[in-house]
Structure formats: C-alpha cells, structure tokens
Coordinates of C-alpha atoms in Angstrom, one line a residue:
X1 CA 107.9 24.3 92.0
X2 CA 108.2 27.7 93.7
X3 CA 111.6 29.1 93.1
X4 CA 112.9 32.1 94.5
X5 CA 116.5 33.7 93.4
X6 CA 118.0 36.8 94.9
X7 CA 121.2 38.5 93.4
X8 CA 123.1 41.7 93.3
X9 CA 124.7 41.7 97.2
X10 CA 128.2 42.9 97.5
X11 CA 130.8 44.8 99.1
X12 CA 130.2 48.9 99.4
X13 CA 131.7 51.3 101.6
X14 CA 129.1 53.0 103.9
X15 CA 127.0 55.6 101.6
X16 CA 127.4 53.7 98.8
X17 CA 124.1 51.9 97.4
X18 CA 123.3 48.0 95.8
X19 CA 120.2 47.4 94.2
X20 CA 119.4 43.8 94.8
X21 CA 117.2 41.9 92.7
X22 CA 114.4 38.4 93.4
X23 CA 113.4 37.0 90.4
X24 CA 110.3 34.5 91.3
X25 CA 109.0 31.2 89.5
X26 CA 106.6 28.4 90.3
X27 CA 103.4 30.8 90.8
X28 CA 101.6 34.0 90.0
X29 CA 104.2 36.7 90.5
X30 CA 101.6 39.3 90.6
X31 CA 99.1 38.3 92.6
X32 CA 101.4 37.8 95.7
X33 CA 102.8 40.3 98.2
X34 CA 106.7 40.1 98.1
X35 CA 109.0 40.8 100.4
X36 CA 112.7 41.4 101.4
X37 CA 113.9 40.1 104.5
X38 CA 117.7 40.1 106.1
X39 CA 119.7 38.5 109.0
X40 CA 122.5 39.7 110.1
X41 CA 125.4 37.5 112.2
X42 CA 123.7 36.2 115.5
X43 CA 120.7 38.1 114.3
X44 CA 116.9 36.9 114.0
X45 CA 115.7 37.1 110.6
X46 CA 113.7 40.8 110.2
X47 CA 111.2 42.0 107.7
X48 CA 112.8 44.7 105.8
X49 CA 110.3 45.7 103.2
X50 CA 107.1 44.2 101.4
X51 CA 105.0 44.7 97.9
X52 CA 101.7 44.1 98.0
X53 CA 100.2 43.0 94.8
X54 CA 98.7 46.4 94.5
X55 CA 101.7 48.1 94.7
X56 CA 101.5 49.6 97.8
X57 CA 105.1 49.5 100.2
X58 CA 106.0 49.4 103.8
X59 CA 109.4 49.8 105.0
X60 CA 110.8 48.7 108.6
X61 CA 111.7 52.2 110.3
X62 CA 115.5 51.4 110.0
X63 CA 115.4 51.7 106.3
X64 CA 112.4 54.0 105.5
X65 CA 114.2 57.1 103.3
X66 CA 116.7 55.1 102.1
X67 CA 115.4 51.4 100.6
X68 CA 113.1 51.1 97.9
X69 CA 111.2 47.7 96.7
X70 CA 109.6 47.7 93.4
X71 CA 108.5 44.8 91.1
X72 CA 108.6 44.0 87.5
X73 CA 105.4 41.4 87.2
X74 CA 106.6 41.2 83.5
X75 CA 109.9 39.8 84.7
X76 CA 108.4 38.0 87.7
X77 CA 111.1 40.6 89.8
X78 CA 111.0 42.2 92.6
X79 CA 114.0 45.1 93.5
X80 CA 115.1 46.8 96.6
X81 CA 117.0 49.6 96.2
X82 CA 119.4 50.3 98.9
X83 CA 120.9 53.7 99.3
X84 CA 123.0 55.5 101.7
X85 CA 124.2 51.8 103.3
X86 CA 125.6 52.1 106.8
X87 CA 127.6 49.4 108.1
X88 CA 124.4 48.3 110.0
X89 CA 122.8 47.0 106.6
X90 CA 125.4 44.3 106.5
X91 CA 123.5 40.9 106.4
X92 CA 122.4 38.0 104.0
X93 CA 119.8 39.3 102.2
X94 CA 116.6 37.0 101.2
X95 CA 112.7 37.4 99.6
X96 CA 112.0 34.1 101.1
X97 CA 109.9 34.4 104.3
X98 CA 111.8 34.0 107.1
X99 CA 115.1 34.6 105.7
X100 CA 115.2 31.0 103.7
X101 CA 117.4 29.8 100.4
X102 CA 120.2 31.4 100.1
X103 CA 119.9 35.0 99.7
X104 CA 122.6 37.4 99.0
X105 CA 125.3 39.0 101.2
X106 CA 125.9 42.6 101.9
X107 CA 128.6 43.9 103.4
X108 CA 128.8 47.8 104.3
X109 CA 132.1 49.3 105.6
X110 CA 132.5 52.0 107.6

C-alpha cells in the first residue's frame, strides 16, 4: 500500500523558514519523481516543486530562490526547504499529487 506522510508545517513569522519533510512507503522511493504541492484557502491545488529520480529540481517561479526539495532515497524522504516565508506561503502543504492526504499546514505572518 502506497503511503505517503508529510510533517514539519507550523507557525513562522514572515522570513522565518520550515523545512518540511515526506517520508514515502508502498513503492520504489527512488525511482519515482516526487513532488511538493500546496493549496491555500479557496485556492486550486499548485505544483510547488518536483525531484526527478535523477535528481534534477524545478521550482514554480513564486518560490524559486527561496524553496529547496531534496531526497534521502535511504530514508524513502523527500524535503523542501522553505526560506524567507512570506505570508503568501501559507497553505496545507502535501507530496500527494493533487494536493491529497492530509498534508501539513503552514502558516506565515506578516
């Protein structure tokens, strides 16, 4: 059974930084493209940032410079780093496609 966990969301006051963490079961962690995704209130669900399985990144241009995903395949983890957090980031955050389970929440205030 795929399983896919994310922790680490919290409170911060814009600037501040959460690194937020996906740990994966049920199937080959590295040989899969990972990815973050976030909603935000009355929001559609948007790609934030993906892994490929050969490491290489893309970032949607609203975090580029300031997020950074990176995986663990010995851990089955994937990380996104999230620094210099503007009120903006606030959402639940999730590394199921199209924002499913139940992510974590970050909240940024100004």
């Amino acid at each position: 059974q795929v399983q896919l966990v994310e922790s680490g969301g919290g409170s911060v006051q814009a600037g501040g930084s959460l690194r937020l963490s996906c740990t994966a079961s049920g199937f080959t962690f590295d040989d899969s493209s990972m990815g973050w995704y976030r909603q935000a209130p009355g929001n559609v669900c948007e790609l934030v940032s993906l892994i490929s399985s050969d490491g290489s990144t893309w970032y949607a241009d609203s975090v580029k410079g300031r997020f950074a995903i990176s995986q663990d395949n010995a851990e089955n983890t994937v990380y996104l780093q999230m620094n210099s957090l503007n009120p903006e980031d606030t959402a639940v955050y999730h590394c199921t496609p199209a924002c499913g389970g139940k992510g974590t929440l970050v909240t940024v205030s100004s």
